Amino acid sequence: MFDDSNIIVGLEIGTSKVAPSLANKNADGGLNIVGVGQSRSRGVRKGEVVDTAQAEDDVRNAIVEAEQMADVEIRNVYLGVTGGHIRGFNNRGVHPVVSADREISDDDVQDVIKNAKAINCRPRTMSFTRFASTFLWTDRTA
């Protein structure tokens, strides 16, 4: 049995099939494929999940097949998501620096990130990834 913590899993949920690939990091930093799985995809149409119960079953079946091949238990996966229903956008967060010395603290940075994450989404909308890309400081004391 492989060391589970050293396994990297990529999972593709497509319109026709669900396919996990398991790899083990080797000493050179490369990857060795140690397991694959495949299941038909019944809950996905045109790249969008339309039946979560069927999609879950298909993912579970493909994962079990890959786990059995590699003799590991999968705990985490890298999931690639594509389709016309995926949207990306940039948002801004603003936070006043109120310390007497005008020094930007770690708390100030966390507050501006929190403010940037405060978005209103339509119902049935999920947010997957959020990350800070740029910080800009402006002196507006004048």
Short mmCIF file of N, CA and C in Angstrom, two decimals:
data_model
loop_
_atom_site.label_atom_id
_atom_site.label_comp_id
_atom_site.label_asym_id
_atom_site.label_seq_id
_atom_site.Cartn_x
_atom_site.Cartn_y
_atom_site.Cartn_z
N MET A 1 0.84 -1.19 0.00
CA MET A 1 0.00 0.00 0.00
C MET A 1 0.88 1.24 0.00
N PHE A 2 0.52 2.22 -0.82
CA PHE A 2 1.25 3.47 -0.91
C PHE A 2 0.93 4.35 0.29
N ASP A 3 1.83 5.28 0.59
CA ASP A 3 1.59 6.31 1.59
C ASP A 3 0.55 7.27 1.01
N ASP A 4 -0.66 7.30 1.62
CA ASP A 4 -1.76 8.12 1.11
C ASP A 4 -1.42 9.60 1.03
N SER A 5 -0.56 10.08 1.92
CA SER A 5 -0.25 11.50 1.93
C SER A 5 0.60 11.92 0.74
N ASN A 6 1.17 10.97 0.04
CA ASN A 6 2.03 11.25 -1.09
C ASN A 6 1.30 11.10 -2.43
N ILE A 7 0.00 10.85 -2.37
CA ILE A 7 -0.80 10.63 -3.57
C ILE A 7 -1.46 11.94 -4.01
N ILE A 8 -1.38 12.21 -5.30
CA ILE A 8 -2.04 13.37 -5.91
C ILE A 8 -3.13 12.82 -6.83
N VAL A 9 -4.33 13.38 -6.70
CA VAL A 9 -5.47 12.88 -7.48
C VAL A 9 -6.04 14.01 -8.32
N GLY A 10 -6.13 13.78 -9.62
CA GLY A 10 -6.82 14.70 -10.52
C GLY A 10 -8.14 14.06 -10.90
N LEU A 11 -9.22 14.82 -10.87
CA LEU A 11 -10.55 14.28 -11.16
C LEU A 11 -11.20 15.12 -12.25
N GLU A 12 -11.58 14.46 -13.32
CA GLU A 12 -12.29 15.10 -14.43
C GLU A 12 -13.72 14.59 -14.42
N ILE A 13 -14.67 15.51 -14.31
CA ILE A 13 -16.08 15.15 -14.39
C ILE A 13 -16.59 15.73 -15.69
N GLY A 14 -16.72 14.88 -16.67
CA GLY A 14 -17.13 15.32 -17.99
C GLY A 14 -18.54 14.92 -18.33
N THR A 15 -18.94 15.29 -19.53
CA THR A 15 -20.29 14.97 -19.99
C THR A 15 -20.47 13.49 -20.26
N SER A 16 -19.41 12.81 -20.71
CA SER A 16 -19.54 11.39 -21.04
C SER A 16 -18.93 10.46 -20.01
N LYS A 17 -17.93 10.93 -19.25
CA LYS A 17 -17.31 10.04 -18.26
C LYS A 17 -16.72 10.83 -17.10
N VAL A 18 -16.53 10.11 -15.99
CA VAL A 18 -15.84 10.62 -14.81
C VAL A 18 -14.54 9.84 -14.73
N ALA A 19 -13.41 10.54 -14.61
CA ALA A 19 -12.12 9.86 -14.67
C ALA A 19 -11.12 10.44 -13.66
N PRO A 20 -10.89 9.72 -12.56
CA PRO A 20 -9.82 10.13 -11.65
C PRO A 20 -8.50 9.49 -12.06
N SER A 21 -7.40 10.21 -11.87
CA SER A 21 -6.06 9.69 -12.10
C SER A 21 -5.26 9.92 -10.83
N LEU A 22 -4.60 8.87 -10.34
CA LEU A 22 -3.82 8.94 -9.12
C LEU A 22 -2.34 8.85 -9.46
N ALA A 23 -1.56 9.72 -8.84
CA ALA A 23 -0.13 9.71 -9.08
C ALA A 23 0.60 9.76 -7.74
N ASN A 24 1.79 9.19 -7.74
CA ASN A 24 2.65 9.16 -6.58
C ASN A 24 3.90 9.97 -6.93
N LYS A 25 4.29 10.90 -6.05
CA LYS A 25 5.51 11.67 -6.29
C LYS A 25 6.72 10.75 -6.13
N ASN A 26 7.63 10.83 -7.10
CA ASN A 26 8.85 10.04 -6.97
C ASN A 26 9.98 10.90 -6.42
N ALA A 27 11.11 10.30 -6.18
CA ALA A 27 12.24 10.99 -5.55
C ALA A 27 12.75 12.16 -6.39
N ASP A 28 12.58 12.11 -7.71
CA ASP A 28 13.04 13.17 -8.59
C ASP A 28 12.05 14.33 -8.69
N GLY A 29 10.91 14.21 -7.99
CA GLY A 29 9.88 15.25 -8.07
C GLY A 29 8.89 15.01 -9.18
N GLY A 30 9.08 13.95 -9.94
CA GLY A 30 8.15 13.60 -11.01
C GLY A 30 6.97 12.82 -10.46
N LEU A 31 6.08 12.44 -11.35
CA LEU A 31 4.89 11.70 -10.96
C LEU A 31 4.84 10.35 -11.65
N ASN A 32 4.43 9.34 -10.90
CA ASN A 32 4.17 8.02 -11.45
C ASN A 32 2.69 7.73 -11.30
N ILE A 33 2.01 7.42 -12.39
CA ILE A 33 0.59 7.08 -12.33
C ILE A 33 0.47 5.72 -11.64
N VAL A 34 -0.32 5.68 -10.56
CA VAL A 34 -0.48 4.45 -9.79
C VAL A 34 -1.90 3.91 -9.83
N GLY A 35 -2.83 4.70 -10.36
CA GLY A 35 -4.20 4.23 -10.44
C GLY A 35 -5.05 5.15 -11.29
N VAL A 36 -6.04 4.56 -11.93
CA VAL A 36 -7.01 5.31 -12.71
C VAL A 36 -8.37 4.67 -12.49
N GLY A 37 -9.39 5.43 -12.71
CA GLY A 37 -10.75 4.91 -12.63
C GLY A 37 -11.57 5.54 -13.73
N GLN A 38 -12.73 4.95 -13.95
CA GLN A 38 -13.61 5.50 -14.97
C GLN A 38 -15.03 5.05 -14.69
N SER A 39 -15.95 5.97 -14.89
CA SER A 39 -17.36 5.67 -14.77
C SER A 39 -18.10 6.51 -15.79
N ARG A 40 -19.20 6.01 -16.29
CA ARG A 40 -19.98 6.84 -17.20
C ARG A 40 -20.54 8.01 -16.41
N SER A 41 -20.80 9.09 -17.09
CA SER A 41 -21.29 10.31 -16.46
C SER A 41 -22.74 10.50 -16.84
N ARG A 42 -23.63 10.28 -15.87
CA ARG A 42 -25.06 10.39 -16.15
C ARG A 42 -25.68 11.69 -15.66
N GLY A 43 -25.02 12.39 -14.74
CA GLY A 43 -25.62 13.58 -14.17
C GLY A 43 -25.09 14.88 -14.73
N VAL A 44 -24.34 14.81 -15.83
CA VAL A 44 -23.73 16.01 -16.41
C VAL A 44 -24.18 16.14 -17.87
N ARG A 45 -24.60 17.35 -18.22
CA ARG A 45 -25.00 17.65 -19.59
C ARG A 45 -24.29 18.93 -20.03
N LYS A 46 -23.61 18.87 -21.15
CA LYS A 46 -22.89 20.03 -21.70
C LYS A 46 -21.98 20.66 -20.66
N GLY A 47 -21.32 19.82 -19.87
CA GLY A 47 -20.36 20.29 -18.89
C GLY A 47 -20.95 20.81 -17.60
N GLU A 48 -22.26 20.75 -17.43
CA GLU A 48 -22.90 21.28 -16.23
C GLU A 48 -23.61 20.15 -15.48
N VAL A 49 -23.44 20.11 -14.16
CA VAL A 49 -24.10 19.10 -13.34
C VAL A 49 -25.59 19.42 -13.30
N VAL A 50 -26.39 18.46 -13.80
CA VAL A 50 -27.84 18.64 -13.82
C VAL A 50 -28.55 17.71 -12.85
N ASP A 51 -27.88 16.66 -12.42
CA ASP A 51 -28.44 15.73 -11.45
C ASP A 51 -27.35 15.37 -10.46
N THR A 52 -27.35 16.03 -9.31
CA THR A 52 -26.26 15.85 -8.35
C THR A 52 -26.19 14.43 -7.81
N ALA A 53 -27.33 13.79 -7.60
CA ALA A 53 -27.32 12.42 -7.07
C ALA A 53 -26.63 11.46 -8.03
N GLN A 54 -26.98 11.53 -9.31
CA GLN A 54 -26.33 10.67 -10.30
C GLN A 54 -24.86 11.01 -10.45
N ALA A 55 -24.53 12.30 -10.47
CA ALA A 55 -23.13 12.71 -10.59
C ALA A 55 -22.32 12.21 -9.39
N GLU A 56 -22.88 12.29 -8.19
CA GLU A 56 -22.20 11.78 -6.99
C GLU A 56 -21.94 10.29 -7.10
N ASP A 57 -22.94 9.54 -7.54
CA ASP A 57 -22.77 8.08 -7.71
C ASP A 57 -21.67 7.76 -8.70
N ASP A 58 -21.65 8.49 -9.80
CA ASP A 58 -20.65 8.24 -10.84
C ASP A 58 -19.25 8.58 -10.34
N VAL A 59 -19.12 9.69 -9.61
CA VAL A 59 -17.82 10.06 -9.03
C VAL A 59 -17.39 8.99 -8.03
N ARG A 60 -18.30 8.58 -7.16
CA ARG A 60 -17.99 7.56 -6.16
C ARG A 60 -17.51 6.26 -6.83
N ASN A 61 -18.20 5.82 -7.87
CA ASN A 61 -17.81 4.59 -8.56
C ASN A 61 -16.43 4.69 -9.19
N ALA A 62 -16.14 5.82 -9.82
CA ALA A 62 -14.84 6.00 -10.46
C ALA A 62 -13.73 6.08 -9.41
N ILE A 63 -14.00 6.76 -8.29
CA ILE A 63 -13.02 6.88 -7.21
C ILE A 63 -12.73 5.51 -6.61
N VAL A 64 -13.75 4.72 -6.36
CA VAL A 64 -13.55 3.38 -5.79
C VAL A 64 -12.69 2.53 -6.71
N GLU A 65 -12.94 2.59 -7.99
CA GLU A 65 -12.14 1.82 -8.96
C GLU A 65 -10.67 2.24 -8.90
N ALA A 66 -10.41 3.54 -8.85
CA ALA A 66 -9.04 4.04 -8.79
C ALA A 66 -8.38 3.68 -7.46
N GLU A 67 -9.13 3.76 -6.36
CA GLU A 67 -8.59 3.40 -5.05
C GLU A 67 -8.18 1.93 -5.02
N GLN A 68 -9.01 1.08 -5.58
CA GLN A 68 -8.71 -0.35 -5.60
C GLN A 68 -7.48 -0.64 -6.45
N MET A 69 -7.34 0.03 -7.58
CA MET A 69 -6.18 -0.18 -8.44
C MET A 69 -4.89 0.23 -7.74
N ALA A 70 -4.94 1.36 -7.02
CA ALA A 70 -3.73 1.90 -6.38
C ALA A 70 -3.55 1.41 -4.95
N ASP A 71 -4.57 0.77 -4.39
CA ASP A 71 -4.53 0.29 -3.00
C ASP A 71 -4.30 1.45 -2.03
N VAL A 72 -5.08 2.53 -2.22
CA VAL A 72 -5.03 3.70 -1.33
C VAL A 72 -6.45 4.18 -1.06
N GLU A 73 -6.56 5.04 -0.07
CA GLU A 73 -7.83 5.72 0.19
C GLU A 73 -7.67 7.17 -0.22
N ILE A 74 -8.53 7.63 -1.12
CA ILE A 74 -8.46 9.00 -1.62
C ILE A 74 -9.16 9.92 -0.63
N ARG A 75 -8.44 10.97 -0.23
CA ARG A 75 -9.00 11.94 0.72
C ARG A 75 -9.18 13.32 0.09
N ASN A 76 -8.36 13.65 -0.90
CA ASN A 76 -8.40 14.97 -1.54
C ASN A 76 -8.21 14.80 -3.04
N VAL A 77 -8.82 15.71 -3.80
CA VAL A 77 -8.65 15.68 -5.25
C VAL A 77 -8.46 17.10 -5.78
N TYR A 78 -7.81 17.20 -6.93
CA TYR A 78 -7.78 18.43 -7.70
C TYR A 78 -8.85 18.24 -8.76
N LEU A 79 -9.82 19.14 -8.78
CA LEU A 79 -10.96 19.03 -9.68
C LEU A 79 -10.90 20.12 -10.72
N GLY A 80 -10.91 19.74 -11.97
CA GLY A 80 -10.98 20.70 -13.06
C GLY A 80 -12.43 20.94 -13.42
N VAL A 81 -12.87 22.19 -13.41
CA VAL A 81 -14.25 22.52 -13.73
C VAL A 81 -14.27 23.44 -14.93
N THR A 82 -15.03 23.07 -15.94
CA THR A 82 -15.17 23.89 -17.13
C THR A 82 -16.64 23.98 -17.50
N GLY A 83 -16.95 24.82 -18.45
CA GLY A 83 -18.32 24.91 -18.94
C GLY A 83 -18.78 26.34 -19.05
N GLY A 84 -19.84 26.53 -19.78
CA GLY A 84 -20.40 27.86 -19.99
C GLY A 84 -21.01 28.47 -18.75
N HIS A 85 -21.23 27.66 -17.72
CA HIS A 85 -21.84 28.16 -16.50
C HIS A 85 -20.80 28.71 -15.52
N ILE A 86 -19.52 28.60 -15.85
CA ILE A 86 -18.45 29.09 -14.99
C ILE A 86 -18.18 30.55 -15.31
N ARG A 87 -18.15 31.37 -14.29
CA ARG A 87 -17.90 32.80 -14.46
C ARG A 87 -16.79 33.23 -13.51
N GLY A 88 -15.99 34.15 -13.97
CA GLY A 88 -14.96 34.73 -13.12
C GLY A 88 -15.14 36.24 -13.06
N PHE A 89 -14.77 36.82 -11.96
CA PHE A 89 -14.85 38.26 -11.85
C PHE A 89 -13.85 38.76 -10.81
N ASN A 90 -13.52 40.02 -10.92
CA ASN A 90 -12.65 40.68 -9.97
C ASN A 90 -13.51 41.54 -9.05
N ASN A 91 -13.11 41.62 -7.81
CA ASN A 91 -13.82 42.43 -6.85
C ASN A 91 -12.82 43.22 -6.02
N ARG A 92 -13.26 44.33 -5.44
CA ARG A 92 -12.37 45.16 -4.63
C ARG A 92 -12.85 45.18 -3.20
N GLY A 93 -11.90 45.28 -2.30
CA GLY A 93 -12.20 45.48 -0.90
C GLY A 93 -11.52 46.75 -0.44
N VAL A 94 -12.18 47.49 0.43
CA VAL A 94 -11.63 48.74 0.93
C VAL A 94 -11.63 48.67 2.45
N HIS A 95 -10.55 49.18 3.04
CA HIS A 95 -10.45 49.20 4.49
C HIS A 95 -9.60 50.41 4.90
N PRO A 96 -10.12 51.26 5.78
CA PRO A 96 -9.33 52.42 6.22
C PRO A 96 -8.25 52.00 7.22
N VAL A 97 -7.08 52.57 7.09
CA VAL A 97 -6.00 52.35 8.04
C VAL A 97 -6.12 53.45 9.08
N VAL A 98 -6.44 53.07 10.32
CA VAL A 98 -6.74 54.07 11.34
C VAL A 98 -5.69 54.15 12.45
N SER A 99 -4.63 53.36 12.34
CA SER A 99 -3.61 53.41 13.38
C SER A 99 -2.89 54.76 13.35
N ALA A 100 -2.42 55.18 14.51
CA ALA A 100 -1.77 56.49 14.64
C ALA A 100 -0.53 56.61 13.75
N ASP A 101 0.21 55.51 13.59
CA ASP A 101 1.43 55.57 12.78
C ASP A 101 1.16 55.30 11.30
N ARG A 102 -0.12 55.04 10.93
CA ARG A 102 -0.54 54.77 9.54
C ARG A 102 0.14 53.54 8.96
N GLU A 103 0.59 52.65 9.82
CA GLU A 103 1.21 51.41 9.37
C GLU A 103 0.12 50.38 9.08
N ILE A 104 0.28 49.66 7.98
CA ILE A 104 -0.70 48.64 7.58
C ILE A 104 -0.35 47.36 8.31
N SER A 105 -1.28 46.87 9.13
CA SER A 105 -1.05 45.66 9.92
C SER A 105 -1.59 44.43 9.21
N ASP A 106 -1.26 43.26 9.72
CA ASP A 106 -1.82 42.01 9.18
C ASP A 106 -3.34 42.01 9.31
N ASP A 107 -3.86 42.58 10.41
CA ASP A 107 -5.31 42.67 10.59
C ASP A 107 -5.95 43.54 9.50
N ASP A 108 -5.28 44.63 9.12
CA ASP A 108 -5.79 45.48 8.04
C ASP A 108 -5.88 44.69 6.73
N VAL A 109 -4.84 43.92 6.44
CA VAL A 109 -4.83 43.11 5.22
C VAL A 109 -5.97 42.09 5.25
N GLN A 110 -6.15 41.41 6.37
CA GLN A 110 -7.24 40.42 6.48
C GLN A 110 -8.61 41.09 6.34
N ASP A 111 -8.75 42.31 6.89
CA ASP A 111 -10.03 43.01 6.76
C ASP A 111 -10.33 43.40 5.32
N VAL A 112 -9.33 43.84 4.57
CA VAL A 112 -9.58 44.21 3.18
C VAL A 112 -9.91 42.96 2.35
N ILE A 113 -9.28 41.84 2.65
CA ILE A 113 -9.62 40.58 1.96
C ILE A 113 -11.04 40.17 2.29
N LYS A 114 -11.41 40.26 3.56
CA LYS A 114 -12.77 39.92 3.98
C LYS A 114 -13.79 40.82 3.27
N ASN A 115 -13.49 42.10 3.17
CA ASN A 115 -14.41 43.02 2.49
C ASN A 115 -14.52 42.72 1.00
N ALA A 116 -13.44 42.30 0.39
CA ALA A 116 -13.49 41.95 -1.04
C ALA A 116 -14.30 40.69 -1.27
N LYS A 117 -14.32 39.78 -0.29
CA LYS A 117 -15.07 38.53 -0.42
C LYS A 117 -16.56 38.72 -0.19
N ALA A 118 -16.95 39.85 0.39
CA ALA A 118 -18.36 40.11 0.69
C ALA A 118 -19.08 40.46 -0.62
N ILE A 119 -19.64 39.45 -1.26
CA ILE A 119 -20.33 39.65 -2.54
C ILE A 119 -21.73 39.08 -2.45
N ASN A 120 -22.61 39.61 -3.25
CA ASN A 120 -23.96 39.08 -3.35
C ASN A 120 -24.03 38.19 -4.59
N CYS A 121 -24.34 36.93 -4.37
CA CYS A 121 -24.46 35.99 -5.49
C CYS A 121 -25.92 35.65 -5.71
N ARG A 122 -26.23 35.32 -6.94
CA ARG A 122 -27.57 34.85 -7.26
C ARG A 122 -27.83 33.54 -6.52
N PRO A 123 -29.09 33.21 -6.28
CA PRO A 123 -29.42 31.92 -5.66
C PRO A 123 -28.83 30.78 -6.49
N ARG A 124 -28.45 29.71 -5.83
CA ARG A 124 -27.87 28.50 -6.44
C ARG A 124 -26.53 28.79 -7.10
N THR A 125 -25.84 29.81 -6.64
CA THR A 125 -24.51 30.15 -7.14
C THR A 125 -23.49 29.74 -6.09
N MET A 126 -22.42 29.11 -6.52
CA MET A 126 -21.38 28.68 -5.60
C MET A 126 -20.08 29.40 -5.94
N SER A 127 -19.33 29.72 -4.92
CA SER A 127 -18.02 30.35 -5.11
C SER A 127 -16.97 29.32 -4.75
N PHE A 128 -16.03 29.05 -5.67
CA PHE A 128 -15.03 28.02 -5.45
C PHE A 128 -13.69 28.58 -5.01
N THR A 129 -13.19 29.57 -5.70
CA THR A 129 -11.84 30.05 -5.41
C THR A 129 -11.84 31.55 -5.26
N ARG A 130 -11.20 31.98 -4.22
CA ARG A 130 -11.04 33.42 -4.00
C ARG A 130 -9.59 33.63 -3.60
N PHE A 131 -8.97 34.62 -4.20
CA PHE A 131 -7.59 34.90 -3.81
C PHE A 131 -7.28 36.36 -4.06
N ALA A 132 -6.38 36.87 -3.25
CA ALA A 132 -5.94 38.26 -3.39
C ALA A 132 -4.88 38.31 -4.47
N SER A 133 -5.03 39.24 -5.39
CA SER A 133 -4.04 39.34 -6.45
C SER A 133 -3.17 40.58 -6.32
N THR A 134 -3.75 41.69 -5.91
CA THR A 134 -3.00 42.95 -5.82
C THR A 134 -3.53 43.77 -4.66
N PHE A 135 -2.61 44.44 -3.98
CA PHE A 135 -3.00 45.39 -2.95
C PHE A 135 -2.52 46.77 -3.38
N LEU A 136 -3.36 47.77 -3.16
CA LEU A 136 -3.03 49.14 -3.53
C LEU A 136 -3.28 50.02 -2.32
N TRP A 137 -2.30 50.81 -1.96
CA TRP A 137 -2.46 51.74 -0.85
C TRP A 137 -2.57 53.15 -1.40
N THR A 138 -3.57 53.89 -0.92
CA THR A 138 -3.73 55.28 -1.35
C THR A 138 -3.83 56.16 -0.10
N ASP A 139 -3.10 57.23 -0.10
CA ASP A 139 -3.15 58.17 1.01
C ASP A 139 -4.20 59.22 0.72
N ARG A 140 -5.29 59.18 1.45
CA ARG A 140 -6.40 60.11 1.21
C ARG A 140 -6.62 61.00 2.43
N THR A 141 -5.53 61.48 2.99
CA THR A 141 -5.63 62.31 4.18
C THR A 141 -5.84 63.78 3.83
N ALA A 142 -5.53 64.16 2.61
CA ALA A 142 -5.60 65.58 2.23
C ALA A 142 -7.00 66.00 1.89
#
